Amino acid sequence: MGVAEELEEMRDEGLAAIASAEDLASLDAVRVAYLGKKGLLTGVLRGLGQLSPQERPAVGKASNDVRESLEKALAERRAHLEEAHLEARVAAGAVDVTLPGRVRLPGREHLINMITREIVEIFLGLGYEVAEGPEAELDYYNFTALNHPPAHPARAASDTFYVQDLSMETVDSTGESDVLLRTHTSPVQIRVMEQGKPPLYVIAPGRVYRRDIADPSHLPQFHQVEGLVVDEGITFGDLKGTLDYFCKEMFGRDRRTRFRPHFFPFTEPSAEVDVSCGICDGAGCRFCKGTGWLEILGCGMVDPNVFEYVAVDSERYVGFAFGMGVERIAALKYNIPDLRMLVEGDMRFLRQF
Amino acid sequence: MRVSLKWLKQLVDVDLAPEELAERLDMTGTVIEAVETLGASLEGVVVGRILTKERHPEAEKLWVTTVDTGGEEPLNIVCGAQNFEAGDKVPVATIGTELPNGMKIKKAKLRGITSEGMNCSAAELGVGADESGIMVLPEDAPVGAPFAEYHGTADTVLELEVTPNRPDCLSMAGIAREVGAITGRKATIPSATPKEQGQPIAESVRVTIEDPGLCARYTARLIRGVSIGPSPDWMIERILAAGQRPVNNVVDITNYVMFELGQPLHAFDASKLGIDEEGNAHVIVRRAKEGERLTTLDGQDRALSTDVLLICDPTGPIALAGVMGGESTEVCEETVDILLESASFDTACTSRTSRSLGLISEASMRFERGVDPNGCANAADRAAALLAELCDGDVAPGIVDEYPRKAEARGVSLRISRLNDVLGTDISAEEVEGILTSLGLGVAGGPETFDLTVPTFRPDIEREVDLIEEVVRVWGMERVASTLPGGRERIGRLTYEQRWRERIERTLRAAGLNETMTYSFGDPGDMDRLGWDLPAGEVPVKLLNPMSEEQAVMRRTLAPGLLRSVSYNQRRDVDNVHLYEAGTVFWTEAGSKQPHEGARVAGVLAGRWHSPEWHDPKPSQASDERDRTQAELRSPELNFFDGKGLVEALVSDLGVERFKVRVEEYPWLQPGRSAELIVNGQVAGWVGEVHPRVLDAFDAHGPVVMFELAMDVLTAAAVPLRQYSEIPRFPAVELDIALVVEESVSAERVEQAITSAGGKVLEGVRLFDVYMGAGVPEGKKSLAYALTYRASDRTLTDEEVRPQHEKLLRKVASAVGAELRA
Ligand SMILES: [Zn+2]
């Protein structure tokens, strides 16, 4: 048998071995057997020296052809086997994707703070700043400077929590003192006007206290958001527009508002603001007690007497103020049946919002 | 205030449907609390004619009647009344009717005879006081007609919420005026000139006001020879509609006029009044003297404090001014002569008296809001005329009128330009004039500035702004166009502190804590339960009028509230509790007026992050006793290190560079699992596992991990601006070491030793294992660290690091007494 035939046979056998290699390891064994340092083809090439110079070029070329075809076949087979291997590995790694995910849930914000933040963000967008004030407040800020007459019923010890005054001044026998738990966020109005000069655009969220027995619709502590604007050229129309915008942002674009004249000691004129019932759209239903409206806010133009207490020129500046109860909004918007749930810390409640 | 529309229509011409009127009142500042339809309850009561009347065979006092009620067959009705005859027209309650007194008419057998309805008395129908017999109707009453329609009992009552600034609206006249203004009709205010006869009052009655500060005006009229009896039906109906029970004609008249004109009246039995030396009845208005007592109409003997205003005669007190009359001068059936009081008492004084004695009445409520002294005489005249008409009394000529503090109509001016500037409207001077006139104000001047005369029944109108309010509420708030403020110089943004506080809370939520809220009130015993001693000089903030003993102080710490929430959850089998609260705590000291307030953020962890899941790591088995604690610390049960981890996450998010969790014992924390957080050298708060004894006191079970941090210390330490530091460009060499040290050597100490021995190229130290168990001698523990070496300017080679690493090992070993473990 001549070298040429030998090479041809080697090629055929080699290609067959490559084709039958079932994995990368046996493929590699085939490569080593033919193309390795001690491989068959290498052996042929090593024997080239014994050939005549006339034979050499032809045999050399033939052996190169064999090498090339084997290498090509090896590469193709390798690619094929690698692909198959990957597919097999992936197939083996399949899992039941319906098993629950690995998660640590982030905590939730308390409903009241969530609503408060929503309200605050609406007013931040309107250019308001956020003001704060003490919860244990002086009578002056809570009542007097807000134009409450000395005998105003809200001052009664049956309605307002009074705090022991340790400044050695005499304590009123009625159980009242100069220090109290603020009954609304309105004292922040006074503090803001004392500390700053108009223009003032301020929103004041916070905790307030009234002597109500805790029941499904009352808590002795609850939360309000107060608003105050003092500037030149402010009008009652501005108050209406501001609260109308707020209610649409807070309750939905399709909600309407109405202003009913009312009385508050520290605003004049004053109004209560109703928003149209979201369930019946104003037609009247059980939720709105047949009126079609839900009472949401109290508001009014800052009373000149209040301006006098804080030395703001009521001829030059006009102001408006408003206040709303966050728990009430929670009850209306989230259907909370019992306000006491807000202070129990029940994880099953807190995780809902 | 209950307003009968039937009554109202006599004072002002309203043609609005009740719902429309209610809506108009609502939109002009008078809240409608309820709309009640009277007479509807008389549904089923019809006019009937007695056809036959026969004695009941079994009962002497009963009659068996047949009554034609317009139906096909007459009804058989058994009846106990004696005041009727066959042929009479009577009101008949048919089967199924429910009468105002709650009685339901059913088919029933009375002594064996079936009764198919009831012949009714005026009292049973709620249209009169007469209960002595059935109500016999006029001959022309149409048989079968609904009784309510025939009799005109149908009425609508609006229940109004009157705001405290509008005392004038506590009367039908005031409401009529208000309704007139909002509907453009004119209201008629009732008045009367009584026919007078006999000896003038001035010759027998004297009034002295000793304390004009508390009584601006006192008028009295004398009516002689009244006959006491029931009031006529029309008055009873009014009184019932107003929500009062009828008593007798004299008392009813005083009540009627009070509802009509808003002026409370009091009738004394003139014969029971003490007389002075000249034989005159002498009424003295003064404060009570020390030790004085009065037996009031309700039979109670009351001790009086000296700030109570009294009506007295020369012998002593006869009434609490504006609140309640005295028993000794009460009008009774034998009363003949009446002294009628119509006065104006001080608002605050009446309020104090009625509240302190718990006597709140229609009268005291009106004095508390303010009664116009200029209305006293008119009301006295009106009542006197009614007493003459309905009680057959003789009104003595004249009126005794002591009026030491005359109320004058107030002058206020209103600029139309100012009105429109404040409202953002364009209301014309004519419209303004019309509105203010209809409200009863005198209008002069204009068109730029009006000069108004405000009658004394509107004490709430004192200033220009009050007039603006009147105009806008009547003109219509809904007509004011909505605008937004156009001012400049406005930037809406949170303050620096507020932004950090929000961020702190956001971080805690991201870490898995749920926000909660607990009461700001505290139980005075809570500090003892915690074992928390107040620092010297500090005292709790006490409430003078707490809701309960458990809420008698303001909280000093958020811990008790959160522990109670843990207990609340655990008692409901919710064992995994992750809560935080950001809130205010309070403290004070002797001599301090307003308490101090501090913002705190506190968190609590109990149970696990989540109940066991399929993917949880398999629990490792403790190899021996010593390893048990280590195994516990690695279990999913939340422990000290979860709390510490939260605190570290928080501080690291704030960018604080210098912070430290340092061993510190707190009485409410378990010793050995108690630490404090130091931020920039300041104590920011504490973290630890709550002491089992404290958990017991709060009915919770452990382990419970808690922390409480001072918000201001955190926000002050926050670093808003952080400089760029280079990202490593060259690879690191990581080498692990294991050190066996005495158990008492703290991890912190070992780490410090490593860091200080590490030199420039030691980039990081990470403790990846702590082991105490088989293979480690008793009393020792093995700490395994991964050390990262890196140079910022070149790739470190193993050969370069090795010698350094060996040196570090030797140094650390000698510094902490460690032996190296393979
Ligand atoms: Zn509705």
PDB file of C-alpha atoms and ligand atoms in Angstrom, chain A residues 277 279-282 284-288 292, ligand 1:
ATOM      1  CA  CYS A 277     -69.455  61.451  47.047  1.00  0.00           C
ATOM      2  CA  ILE A 279     -69.766  56.233  45.321  1.00  0.00           C
ATOM      3  CA  CYS A 280     -72.923  57.903  44.046  1.00  0.00           C
ATOM      4  CA  ASP A 281     -71.288  60.918  42.356  1.00  0.00           C
ATOM      5  CA  GLY A 282     -73.553  63.300  44.216  1.00  0.00           C
ATOM      6  CA  GLY A 284     -77.047  60.456  47.382  1.00  0.00           C
ATOM      7  CA  CYS A 285     -76.376  57.039  48.848  1.00  0.00           C
ATOM      8  CA  ARG A 286     -75.889  55.355  52.190  1.00  0.00           C
ATOM      9  CA  PHE A 287     -72.185  56.177  52.278  1.00  0.00           C
ATOM     10  CA  CYS A 288     -72.853  59.945  52.119  1.00  0.00           C
ATOM     11  CA  GLY A 292     -74.264  63.291  47.829  1.00  0.00           C
TER      12      GLY A 292
HETATM   13 ZN    ZN C   1     -73.039  58.923  48.028  1.00  0.00          ZN
END
